[in-house]
PDB file of C-alpha atoms in Angstrom:
ATOM      1  CA  MET A   1      13.541 -27.227  24.109  1.00 61.00           C
ATOM      2  CA  TRP A   2      12.750 -23.573  24.834  1.00 68.00           C
ATOM      3  CA  THR A   3      12.814 -22.815  21.147  1.00 76.00           C
ATOM      4  CA  SER A   4      10.275 -25.527  20.545  1.00 78.00           C
ATOM      5  CA  TRP A   5       8.026 -24.134  23.321  1.00 84.00           C
ATOM      6  CA  ILE A   6       8.237 -20.652  21.777  1.00 86.00           C
ATOM      7  CA  SER A   7       7.412 -22.072  18.377  1.00 84.00           C
ATOM      8  CA  LEU A   8       4.451 -23.999  19.725  1.00 86.00           C
ATOM      9  CA  LEU A   9       3.060 -21.059  21.618  1.00 90.00           C
ATOM     10  CA  PHE A  10       3.521 -18.783  18.628  1.00 90.00           C
ATOM     11  CA  SER A  11       1.691 -21.271  16.439  1.00 90.00           C
ATOM     12  CA  PHE A  12      -1.165 -21.475  18.962  1.00 92.00           C
ATOM     13  CA  CYS A  13      -1.599 -17.665  18.726  1.00 94.00           C
ATOM     14  CA  TYR A  14      -2.871 -17.984  15.158  1.00 93.00           C
ATOM     15  CA  SER A  15      -3.966 -21.683  14.930  1.00 94.00           C
ATOM     16  CA  ILE A  16      -6.501 -21.619  17.773  1.00 96.00           C
ATOM     17  CA  PRO A  17      -8.421 -18.578  16.376  1.00 96.00           C
ATOM     18  CA  SER A  18      -8.102 -20.110  12.887  1.00 96.00           C
ATOM     19  CA  VAL A  19      -9.435 -23.503  13.933  1.00 96.00           C
ATOM     20  CA  ALA A  20     -12.304 -21.825  15.754  1.00 96.00           C
ATOM     21  CA  LEU A  21     -13.107 -19.602  12.750  1.00 96.00           C
ATOM     22  CA  TYR A  22     -13.003 -22.708  10.507  1.00 96.00           C
ATOM     23  CA  GLY A  23     -15.558 -24.381  12.717  1.00 96.00           C
ATOM     24  CA  ILE A  24     -17.796 -21.277  12.776  1.00 96.00           C
ATOM     25  CA  THR A  25     -17.706 -20.827   8.932  1.00 96.00           C
ATOM     26  CA  ILE A  26     -18.396 -24.498   8.310  1.00 96.00           C
ATOM     27  CA  TYR A  27     -21.315 -24.454  10.808  1.00 96.00           C
ATOM     28  CA  THR A  28     -22.699 -21.217   9.262  1.00 95.00           C
ATOM     29  CA  ILE A  29     -22.545 -22.729   5.742  1.00 94.00           C
ATOM     30  CA  LEU A  30     -24.297 -25.904   6.812  1.00 94.00           C
ATOM     31  CA  ARG A  31     -26.926 -24.021   8.771  1.00 92.00           C
ATOM     32  CA  CYS A  32     -27.588 -21.390   6.145  1.00 91.00           C
ATOM     33  CA  ARG A  33     -27.802 -23.714   3.134  1.00 88.00           C
ATOM     34  CA  LYS A  34     -30.177 -21.435   1.224  1.00 87.00           C
ATOM     35  CA  THR A  35     -27.657 -18.657   1.278  1.00 87.00           C
ATOM     36  CA  PHE A  36     -24.540 -20.750   0.701  1.00 88.00           C
ATOM     37  CA  ASP A  37     -26.112 -23.301  -1.716  1.00 85.00           C
ATOM     38  CA  SER A  38     -23.394 -23.611  -4.360  1.00 85.00           C
ATOM     39  CA  SER A  39     -20.653 -25.921  -5.461  1.00 88.00           C
ATOM     40  CA  PHE A  40     -17.989 -23.621  -4.107  1.00 87.00           C
ATOM     41  CA  PHE A  41     -19.228 -23.897  -0.563  1.00 90.00           C
ATOM     42  CA  ASN A  42     -19.500 -27.700  -0.846  1.00 91.00           C
ATOM     43  CA  LEU A  43     -15.816 -27.630  -1.858  1.00 91.00           C
ATOM     44  CA  PHE A  44     -15.057 -25.201   1.056  1.00 91.00           C
ATOM     45  CA  VAL A  45     -16.642 -27.513   3.618  1.00 93.00           C
ATOM     46  CA  TYR A  46     -14.742 -30.486   2.179  1.00 93.00           C
ATOM     47  CA  ASP A  47     -11.516 -28.479   2.148  1.00 92.00           C
ATOM     48  CA  GLY A  48     -12.139 -27.360   5.674  1.00 94.00           C
ATOM     49  CA  PHE A  49     -12.443 -30.922   7.023  1.00 95.00           C
ATOM     50  CA  MET A  50      -9.309 -32.019   5.118  1.00 94.00           C
ATOM     51  CA  ASN A  51      -7.334 -29.002   6.383  1.00 94.00           C
ATOM     52  CA  LEU A  52      -8.403 -29.488  10.023  1.00 95.00           C
ATOM     53  CA  PHE A  53      -7.368 -33.128   9.795  1.00 95.00           C
ATOM     54  CA  THR A  54      -4.037 -32.077   8.294  1.00 93.00           C
ATOM     55  CA  TYR A  55      -3.531 -29.556  11.089  1.00 93.00           C
ATOM     56  CA  PHE A  56      -4.144 -32.042  13.932  1.00 94.00           C
ATOM     57  CA  VAL A  57      -1.960 -34.675  12.313  1.00 91.00           C
ATOM     58  CA  GLY A  58       0.873 -32.126  12.115  1.00 89.00           C
ATOM     59  CA  LEU A  59       0.211 -30.963  15.686  1.00 91.00           C
ATOM     60  CA  PHE A  60       0.508 -34.535  16.920  1.00 90.00           C
ATOM     61  CA  MET A  61       3.499 -35.498  14.867  1.00 88.00           C
ATOM     62  CA  LEU A  62       5.589 -32.297  14.931  1.00 83.00           C
ATOM     63  CA  ARG A  63       4.463 -29.676  17.408  1.00 86.00           C
ATOM     64  CA  LEU A  64       3.748 -31.723  20.538  1.00 88.00           C
ATOM     65  CA  THR A  65       6.628 -34.179  20.117  1.00 87.00           C
ATOM     66  CA  SER A  66       9.066 -31.283  19.963  1.00 83.00           C
ATOM     67  CA  ILE A  67       8.091 -30.109  23.479  1.00 86.00           C
ATOM     68  CA  THR A  68       7.792 -33.649  24.975  1.00 86.00           C
ATOM     69  CA  CYS A  69      10.831 -34.381  27.172  1.00 85.00           C
ATOM     70  CA  PHE A  70      11.934 -37.754  28.435  1.00 82.00           C
ATOM     71  CA  ASP A  71       9.520 -37.990  31.346  1.00 82.00           C
ATOM     72  CA  CYS A  72       6.864 -35.437  30.288  1.00 84.00           C
ATOM     73  CA  LEU A  73       3.139 -35.854  30.551  1.00 82.00           C
ATOM     74  CA  MET A  74       2.665 -36.692  26.862  1.00 86.00           C
ATOM     75  CA  VAL A  75       5.162 -39.592  26.902  1.00 88.00           C
ATOM     76  CA  PRO A  76       2.632 -42.316  27.887  1.00 89.00           C
ATOM     77  CA  VAL A  77       0.347 -41.086  25.090  1.00 87.00           C
ATOM     78  CA  TYR A  78       3.070 -41.488  22.431  1.00 87.00           C
ATOM     79  CA  MET A  79       4.260 -44.787  23.905  1.00 87.00           C
ATOM     80  CA  PHE A  80       0.675 -46.104  23.825  1.00 85.00           C
ATOM     81  CA  PHE A  81       0.328 -45.209  20.176  1.00 82.00           C
ATOM     82  CA  ASP A  82       3.839 -46.567  19.410  1.00 82.00           C
ATOM     83  CA  ASN A  83       2.929 -49.908  20.919  1.00 78.00           C
ATOM     84  CA  ASN A  84      -0.694 -50.267  19.832  1.00 73.00           C
ATOM     85  CA  PHE A  85      -1.182 -48.290  16.618  1.00 78.00           C
ATOM     86  CA  PRO A  86       0.410 -48.567  13.129  1.00 80.00           C
ATOM     87  CA  MET A  87       2.548 -45.397  13.387  1.00 84.00           C
ATOM     88  CA  ASN A  88       3.330 -45.488   9.649  1.00 87.00           C
ATOM     89  CA  PHE A  89      -0.304 -44.364   9.178  1.00 90.00           C
ATOM     90  CA  PHE A  90       0.790 -40.908  10.493  1.00 89.00           C
ATOM     91  CA  THR A  91       3.819 -40.867   8.158  1.00 89.00           C
ATOM     92  CA  ALA A  92       1.564 -41.782   5.219  1.00 91.00           C
ATOM     93  CA  MET A  93      -0.938 -39.080   6.144  1.00 93.00           C
ATOM     94  CA  SER A  94       1.630 -36.412   6.413  1.00 89.00           C
ATOM     95  CA  TYR A  95       2.477 -36.864   2.732  1.00 90.00           C
ATOM     96  CA  HIS A  96      -1.001 -37.977   1.647  1.00 95.00           C
ATOM     97  CA  MET A  97      -2.583 -34.729   2.835  1.00 93.00           C
ATOM     98  CA  ALA A  98      -0.058 -32.670   0.891  1.00 91.00           C
ATOM     99  CA  TYR A  99      -1.455 -34.290  -2.271  1.00 94.00           C
ATOM    100  CA  VAL A 100      -4.978 -33.554  -1.095  1.00 95.00           C
ATOM    101  CA  GLN A 101      -4.246 -29.941  -0.201  1.00 91.00           C
ATOM    102  CA  TYR A 102      -2.530 -29.109  -3.476  1.00 91.00           C
ATOM    103  CA  SER A 103      -5.207 -30.945  -5.475  1.00 93.00           C
ATOM    104  CA  THR A 104      -8.069 -29.246  -3.632  1.00 92.00           C
ATOM    105  CA  THR A 105      -6.532 -25.779  -4.291  1.00 88.00           C
ATOM    106  CA  ALA A 106      -6.347 -26.535  -7.994  1.00 90.00           C
ATOM    107  CA  LEU A 107      -9.836 -27.981  -7.930  1.00 91.00           C
ATOM    108  CA  ILE A 108     -11.337 -24.862  -6.395  1.00 88.00           C
ATOM    109  CA  SER A 109      -9.477 -22.719  -8.883  1.00 87.00           C
ATOM    110  CA  VAL A 110     -10.930 -24.703 -11.787  1.00 90.00           C
ATOM    111  CA  ASN A 111     -14.355 -24.473 -10.146  1.00 88.00           C
ATOM    112  CA  ARG A 112     -14.158 -20.719 -10.019  1.00 84.00           C
ATOM    113  CA  LEU A 113     -12.957 -20.422 -13.626  1.00 85.00           C
ATOM    114  CA  SER A 114     -15.540 -22.772 -15.094  1.00 88.00           C
ATOM    115  CA  VAL A 115     -18.415 -21.180 -13.252  1.00 84.00           C
ATOM    116  CA  LEU A 116     -17.192 -17.748 -14.212  1.00 81.00           C
ATOM    117  CA  TRP A 117     -17.157 -18.781 -17.869  1.00 84.00           C
ATOM    118  CA  ASN A 118     -20.626 -20.354 -17.929  1.00 85.00           C
ATOM    119  CA  TYR A 119     -22.536 -20.493 -14.659  1.00 82.00           C
ATOM    120  CA  LYS A 120     -25.691 -22.166 -16.049  1.00 88.00           C
ATOM    121  CA  THR A 121     -23.765 -24.978 -17.703  1.00 92.00           C
ATOM    122  CA  PHE A 122     -20.993 -25.778 -15.173  1.00 91.00           C
ATOM    123  CA  GLU A 123     -22.598 -25.062 -11.798  1.00 90.00           C
ATOM    124  CA  PRO A 124     -25.136 -27.933 -12.201  1.00 93.00           C
ATOM    125  CA  ILE A 125     -22.275 -30.216 -13.228  1.00 94.00           C
ATOM    126  CA  TRP A 126     -20.258 -29.264 -10.208  1.00 93.00           C
ATOM    127  CA  ARG A 127     -23.274 -29.743  -7.916  1.00 90.00           C
ATOM    128  CA  LYS A 128     -23.929 -33.197  -9.280  1.00 91.00           C
ATOM    129  CA  PHE A 129     -20.345 -34.535  -9.274  1.00 91.00           C
ATOM    130  CA  THR A 130     -18.639 -32.514  -6.492  1.00 89.00           C
ATOM    131  CA  TRP A 131     -18.765 -35.276  -3.824  1.00 88.00           C
ATOM    132  CA  PHE A 132     -17.545 -37.868  -6.338  1.00 93.00           C
ATOM    133  CA  ILE A 133     -14.623 -35.625  -7.326  1.00 93.00           C
ATOM    134  CA  MET A 134     -13.841 -35.026  -3.671  1.00 92.00           C
ATOM    135  CA  PHE A 135     -13.652 -38.776  -3.081  1.00 94.00           C
ATOM    136  CA  VAL A 136     -11.266 -39.185  -6.037  1.00 95.00           C
ATOM    137  CA  VAL A 137      -9.120 -36.317  -4.793  1.00 95.00           C
ATOM    138  CA  PHE A 138      -8.806 -37.954  -1.394  1.00 95.00           C
ATOM    139  CA  ALA A 139      -8.300 -41.533  -2.664  1.00 95.00           C
ATOM    140  CA  PHE A 140      -5.864 -41.160  -5.603  1.00 95.00           C
ATOM    141  CA  PRO A 141      -2.788 -40.201  -3.422  1.00 95.00           C
ATOM    142  CA  PHE A 142      -2.873 -43.752  -2.009  1.00 95.00           C
ATOM    143  CA  ALA A 143      -1.320 -44.783  -5.359  1.00 94.00           C
ATOM    144  CA  ASP A 144       1.874 -43.251  -3.998  1.00 94.00           C
ATOM    145  CA  THR A 145       1.526 -43.029  -0.175  1.00 93.00           C
ATOM    146  CA  HIS A 146       0.715 -46.738   0.247  1.00 91.00           C
ATOM    147  CA  ARG A 147       4.523 -47.138   0.092  1.00 91.00           C
ATOM    148  CA  CYS A 148       4.824 -45.560   3.549  1.00 89.00           C
ATOM    149  CA  PHE A 149       3.069 -48.577   5.103  1.00 87.00           C
ATOM    150  CA  LYS A 150       5.950 -50.748   3.909  1.00 86.00           C
ATOM    151  CA  TYR A 151       8.411 -48.929   6.198  1.00 86.00           C
ATOM    152  CA  SER A 152       8.420 -48.916  10.001  1.00 85.00           C
ATOM    153  CA  THR A 153       7.771 -45.682  11.861  1.00 85.00           C
ATOM    154  CA  LYS A 154       8.748 -45.350  15.517  1.00 86.00           C
ATOM    155  CA  VAL A 155       8.558 -42.613  18.106  1.00 86.00           C
ATOM    156  CA  THR A 156      12.201 -42.055  19.143  1.00 87.00           C
ATOM    157  CA  TYR A 157      13.809 -40.023  21.853  1.00 86.00           C
ATOM    158  CA  ASP A 158      16.659 -37.565  21.057  1.00 84.00           C
ATOM    159  CA  SER A 159      18.775 -36.959  24.248  1.00 83.00           C
ATOM    160  CA  GLU A 160      20.529 -33.932  22.672  1.00 80.00           C
ATOM    161  CA  SER A 161      17.263 -31.966  22.174  1.00 79.00           C
ATOM    162  CA  ASP A 162      15.428 -33.802  25.024  1.00 81.00           C
ATOM    163  CA  SER A 163      12.435 -34.356  22.746  1.00 84.00           C
ATOM    164  CA  TYR A 164      10.712 -37.051  20.780  1.00 85.00           C
ATOM    165  CA  SER A 165      10.113 -37.358  17.031  1.00 84.00           C
ATOM    166  CA  PHE A 166       8.567 -39.691  14.466  1.00 86.00           C
ATOM    167  CA  ALA A 167      11.310 -41.543  12.653  1.00 85.00           C
ATOM    168  CA  THR A 168      10.607 -43.560   9.524  1.00 85.00           C
ATOM    169  CA  GLU A 169      12.975 -45.951   7.720  1.00 84.00           C
ATOM    170  CA  MET A 170      11.841 -44.499   4.403  1.00 84.00           C
ATOM    171  CA  PRO A 171      14.532 -42.165   3.048  1.00 80.00           C
ATOM    172  CA  ILE A 172      13.405 -38.546   2.489  1.00 72.00           C
ATOM    173  CA  PRO A 173      14.252 -38.551  -1.273  1.00 73.00           C
ATOM    174  CA  ASP A 174      12.069 -41.642  -1.739  1.00 80.00           C
ATOM    175  CA  THR A 175       9.115 -39.978   0.024  1.00 80.00           C
ATOM    176  CA  PHE A 176       9.232 -37.029  -2.306  1.00 83.00           C
ATOM    177  CA  ILE A 177      10.076 -38.802  -5.495  1.00 87.00           C
ATOM    178  CA  TYR A 178       6.535 -38.355  -6.874  1.00 91.00           C
ATOM    179  CA  LEU A 179       5.194 -35.725  -4.503  1.00 91.00           C
ATOM    180  CA  ILE A 180       7.678 -32.988  -5.556  1.00 89.00           C
ATOM    181  CA  PRO A 181       6.885 -33.176  -9.283  1.00 92.00           C
ATOM    182  CA  PHE A 182       3.193 -33.280  -8.465  1.00 94.00           C
ATOM    183  CA  MET A 183       3.443 -30.161  -6.229  1.00 91.00           C
ATOM    184  CA  VAL A 184       5.374 -28.243  -8.928  1.00 91.00           C
ATOM    185  CA  VAL A 185       2.968 -29.173 -11.728  1.00 93.00           C
ATOM    186  CA  VAL A 186      -0.204 -28.453  -9.684  1.00 92.00           C
ATOM    187  CA  SER A 187       1.221 -25.177  -8.228  1.00 90.00           C
ATOM    188  CA  VAL A 188       2.070 -23.860 -11.744  1.00 89.00           C
ATOM    189  CA  SER A 189      -1.323 -25.045 -13.014  1.00 91.00           C
ATOM    190  CA  SER A 190      -3.123 -23.290 -10.229  1.00 88.00           C
ATOM    191  CA  VAL A 191      -1.318 -20.051 -11.029  1.00 86.00           C
ATOM    192  CA  LEU A 192      -2.265 -20.294 -14.708  1.00 89.00           C
ATOM    193  CA  VAL A 193      -5.908 -21.064 -13.883  1.00 87.00           C
ATOM    194  CA  ASN A 194      -6.110 -18.108 -11.528  1.00 83.00           C
ATOM    195  CA  VAL A 195      -4.426 -15.784 -14.058  1.00 84.00           C
ATOM    196  CA  THR A 196      -6.931 -16.966 -16.691  1.00 86.00           C
ATOM    197  CA  SER A 197      -9.724 -16.213 -14.266  1.00 82.00           C
ATOM    198  CA  PHE A 198      -8.354 -12.750 -13.645  1.00 79.00           C
ATOM    199  CA  VAL A 199      -8.220 -12.077 -17.378  1.00 80.00           C
ATOM    200  CA  SER A 200     -11.813 -13.283 -17.709  1.00 79.00           C
ATOM    201  CA  LEU A 201     -12.947 -11.032 -14.919  1.00 75.00           C
ATOM    202  CA  ARG A 202     -11.525  -8.043 -16.717  1.00 72.00           C
ATOM    203  CA  HIS A 203     -14.179  -8.628 -19.425  1.00 70.00           C
ATOM    204  CA  LEU A 204     -17.085  -8.678 -16.965  1.00 66.00           C
ATOM    205  CA  LYS A 205     -19.455  -5.823 -17.650  1.00 61.00           C
ATOM    206  CA  THR A 206     -21.134  -5.390 -14.247  1.00 58.00           C
ATOM    207  CA  GLN A 207     -21.359  -2.738 -11.644  1.00 50.00           C
ATOM    208  CA  LYS A 208     -19.461  -4.880  -9.213  1.00 52.00           C
ATOM    209  CA  ARG A 209     -16.522  -5.570 -11.541  1.00 48.00           C
ATOM    210  CA  GLY A 210     -14.049  -3.393  -9.647  1.00 48.00           C
ATOM    211  CA  LYS A 211     -14.764  -4.969  -6.291  1.00 59.00           C
ATOM    212  CA  VAL A 212     -14.805  -8.425  -7.769  1.00 50.00           C
ATOM    213  CA  GLU A 213     -11.400  -7.877  -9.427  1.00 51.00           C
ATOM    214  CA  LYS A 214      -9.884  -6.579  -6.144  1.00 57.00           C
ATOM    215  CA  ASN A 215     -11.216  -9.478  -4.170  1.00 65.00           C
ATOM    216  CA  PHE A 216     -10.135 -12.072  -6.724  1.00 55.00           C
ATOM    217  CA  ILE A 217      -6.650 -10.664  -7.017  1.00 58.00           C
ATOM    218  CA  SER A 218      -6.243 -10.721  -3.240  1.00 68.00           C
ATOM    219  CA  ILE A 219      -7.439 -14.281  -2.878  1.00 69.00           C
ATOM    220  CA  MET A 220      -5.320 -15.468  -5.824  1.00 65.00           C
ATOM    221  CA  ALA A 221      -2.184 -13.762  -4.564  1.00 67.00           C
ATOM    222  CA  ILE A 222      -2.423 -15.097  -1.014  1.00 79.00           C
ATOM    223  CA  THR A 223      -3.393 -18.626  -1.941  1.00 77.00           C
ATOM    224  CA  CYS A 224      -0.818 -19.003  -4.663  1.00 75.00           C
ATOM    225  CA  ALA A 225       1.947 -17.324  -2.630  1.00 77.00           C
ATOM    226  CA  VAL A 226       1.558 -19.734   0.266  1.00 82.00           C
ATOM    227  CA  GLN A 227       1.236 -22.740  -1.993  1.00 83.00           C
ATOM    228  CA  LEU A 228       4.300 -21.767  -4.038  1.00 81.00           C
ATOM    229  CA  LEU A 229       6.346 -21.053  -0.915  1.00 82.00           C
ATOM    230  CA  GLY A 230       5.481 -24.446   0.456  1.00 81.00           C
ATOM    231  CA  CYS A 231       6.413 -26.054  -2.883  1.00 83.00           C
ATOM    232  CA  VAL A 232       9.825 -24.170  -3.019  1.00 82.00           C
ATOM    233  CA  LEU A 233      10.683 -25.153   0.590  1.00 80.00           C
ATOM    234  CA  SER A 234       9.825 -28.790  -0.050  1.00 78.00           C
ATOM    235  CA  VAL A 235      11.940 -28.903  -3.216  1.00 79.00           C
ATOM    236  CA  ALA A 236      14.846 -27.224  -1.411  1.00 77.00           C
ATOM    237  CA  ARG A 237      14.538 -29.593   1.503  1.00 73.00           C
ATOM    238  CA  VAL A 238      14.912 -32.585  -0.747  1.00 73.00           C
ATOM    239  CA  TYR A 239      17.680 -31.072  -2.905  1.00 74.00           C
ATOM    240  CA  PHE A 240      19.711 -30.163   0.230  1.00 71.00           C
ATOM    241  CA  SER A 241      18.774 -33.309   2.176  1.00 66.00           C
ATOM    242  CA  ALA A 242      22.396 -34.126   2.795  1.00 66.00           C
ATOM    243  CA  ASN A 243      23.152 -30.581   4.038  1.00 70.00           C
ATOM    244  CA  ARG A 244      22.506 -28.867   7.382  1.00 71.00           C
ATOM    245  CA  ILE A 245      20.271 -26.448   5.569  1.00 70.00           C
ATOM    246  CA  ALA A 246      17.646 -29.220   5.292  1.00 66.00           C
ATOM    247  CA  ALA A 247      17.093 -29.004   9.057  1.00 66.00           C
ATOM    248  CA  THR A 248      16.632 -25.227   8.821  1.00 71.00           C
ATOM    249  CA  LEU A 249      14.172 -25.468   6.012  1.00 69.00           C
ATOM    250  CA  ALA A 250      12.298 -28.245   7.871  1.00 69.00           C
ATOM    251  CA  SER A 251      11.750 -25.861  10.792  1.00 72.00           C
ATOM    252  CA  PHE A 252       9.891 -23.434   8.496  1.00 76.00           C
ATOM    253  CA  LEU A 253       7.739 -26.010   6.825  1.00 75.00           C
ATOM    254  CA  PRO A 254       5.193 -26.411   9.708  1.00 78.00           C
ATOM    255  CA  PHE A 255       4.451 -22.673   9.567  1.00 83.00           C
ATOM    256  CA  VAL A 256       4.067 -22.711   5.790  1.00 82.00           C
ATOM    257  CA  SER A 257       1.852 -25.790   6.093  1.00 82.00           C
ATOM    258  CA  ASP A 258      -0.256 -23.977   8.736  1.00 87.00           C
ATOM    259  CA  GLY A 259      -0.591 -21.022   6.364  1.00 86.00           C
ATOM    260  CA  LEU A 260      -1.848 -23.245   3.573  1.00 84.00           C
ATOM    261  CA  THR A 261      -4.084 -25.161   5.967  1.00 90.00           C
ATOM    262  CA  LEU A 262      -5.663 -22.341   7.994  1.00 92.00           C
ATOM    263  CA  VAL A 263      -5.841 -19.268   5.761  1.00 90.00           C
ATOM    264  CA  GLN A 264      -9.017 -20.140   3.893  1.00 90.00           C
ATOM    265  CA  PRO A 265     -11.656 -19.135   6.529  1.00 92.00           C
ATOM    266  CA  TRP A 266      -9.924 -15.769   7.043  1.00 93.00           C
ATOM    267  CA  LEU A 267     -10.009 -15.106   3.293  1.00 90.00           C
ATOM    268  CA  LEU A 268     -13.681 -16.031   3.097  1.00 89.00           C
ATOM    269  CA  VAL A 269     -14.593 -13.808   6.071  1.00 91.00           C
ATOM    270  CA  VAL A 270     -12.546 -10.899   4.836  1.00 89.00           C
ATOM    271  CA  PHE A 271     -13.790 -10.963   1.235  1.00 85.00           C
ATOM    272  CA  SER A 272     -17.453 -12.091   1.722  1.00 84.00           C
ATOM    273  CA  SER A 273     -19.698  -9.552   3.472  1.00 85.00           C
ATOM    274  CA  THR A 274     -22.460 -12.163   3.276  1.00 85.00           C
ATOM    275  CA  MET A 275     -20.409 -14.561   5.348  1.00 89.00           C
ATOM    276  CA  ARG A 276     -19.701 -11.885   7.965  1.00 91.00           C
ATOM    277  CA  ARG A 277     -23.380 -11.003   8.239  1.00 90.00           C
ATOM    278  CA  ARG A 278     -24.380 -14.612   8.538  1.00 92.00           C
ATOM    279  CA  ILE A 279     -21.809 -15.333  11.151  1.00 93.00           C
ATOM    280  CA  LYS A 280     -23.052 -12.392  13.285  1.00 92.00           C
ATOM    281  CA  GLN A 281     -26.565 -13.722  12.987  1.00 90.00           C
ATOM    282  CA  VAL A 282     -25.524 -17.258  13.929  1.00 90.00           C
ATOM    283  CA  LEU A 283     -23.642 -15.952  16.956  1.00 89.00           C
ATOM    284  CA  GLY A 284     -26.544 -13.720  17.915  1.00 84.00           C
ATOM    285  CA  TYR A 285     -24.902 -10.399  17.341  1.00 82.00           C
ATOM    286  CA  GLN A 286     -27.207  -9.320  14.464  1.00 68.00           C
ATOM    287  CA  GLN A 287     -30.852  -9.943  13.756  1.00 63.00           C
ATOM    288  CA  GLY A 288     -31.835 -11.414  10.399  1.00 55.00           C
ATOM    289  CA  SER A 289     -33.122  -8.989   7.812  1.00 51.00           C
ATOM    290  CA  GLN A 290     -35.496  -9.275   4.880  1.00 43.00           C
ATOM    291  CA  GLY A 291     -32.886  -8.062   2.461  1.00 42.00           C
ATOM    292  CA  THR A 292     -31.353 -10.195  -0.194  1.00 40.00           C
ATOM    293  CA  PHE A 293     -27.825 -11.487   0.262  1.00 41.00           C
ATOM    294  CA  VAL A 294     -25.688 -11.124  -2.871  1.00 42.00           C
ATOM    295  CA  ILE A 295     -22.856 -13.571  -3.465  1.00 46.00           C
ATOM    296  CA  VAL A 296     -20.446 -12.762  -6.302  1.00 42.00           C
ATOM    297  CA  ARG A 297     -20.353 -15.997  -8.331  1.00 48.00           C
ATOM    298  CA  SER A 298     -16.882 -15.604  -9.632  1.00 42.00           C
ATOM    299  CA  VAL A 299     -15.373 -15.327  -6.178  1.00 42.00           C
ATOM    300  CA  THR A 300     -17.554 -17.310  -3.856  1.00 45.00           C
ATOM    301  CA  ASN A 301     -19.391 -19.813  -6.092  1.00 40.00           C
TER     302      ASN A 301
END
């Protein structure tokens, strides 16, 4: 129990600021549409809402149950949901949002590459069809995750750990039978697309090329590293499902999931001076200026 409390408090140290920053960046983008009027920021806002939903589902299913003892304050909440809500919805969403996250990462990578190749051609296409593509990205995983609704999910108490957990009748290998290959293919594809973008950036003949390359390499390395780590841990968890190592790997997955879920606003703030200035203005720390805000298309569009 104490280990679970330490894990929860540690996660709050980075998740609370990250959720707050996500809210601030999304609000800033929506409020300053003239500055952030591009397909990339439409995708960022969509990705933000999906990631926040993923985070709170994980918080409810994993974090809070691990510190809920037999007669703790949260027990009535879980019992109410267990008795009045289809709990397999949470099981389905835990896998469904993995599809959505990996797909969205690949989608944003393709967006950056296509706009980098030909802004005038591809940016209008992305603007016109972005919301339809987002709907498809969210809807298509139901082709697999609908299977979760066929199995019962219950909130069960473990006397040994004095905590609750979501237990589904669906075997772990069955839940990952399609998800694992998908994660591997999409992760590799994202890396290839980002490498292609980096190669394309090397041929840019602009004064900002050095800064653009540095920013792009950093974003690419962080995003791909977290995504690949999550993929590797998921594959290992399934491969060693009959071994005690599966439980160890499972304890790391929430942190990796948090990394993939909450890193985006930090990357945007770190690598976009425009976003930093606009946030300061929105929060009242800096007065608006008459200068022109420059957004590097290959990185932030």
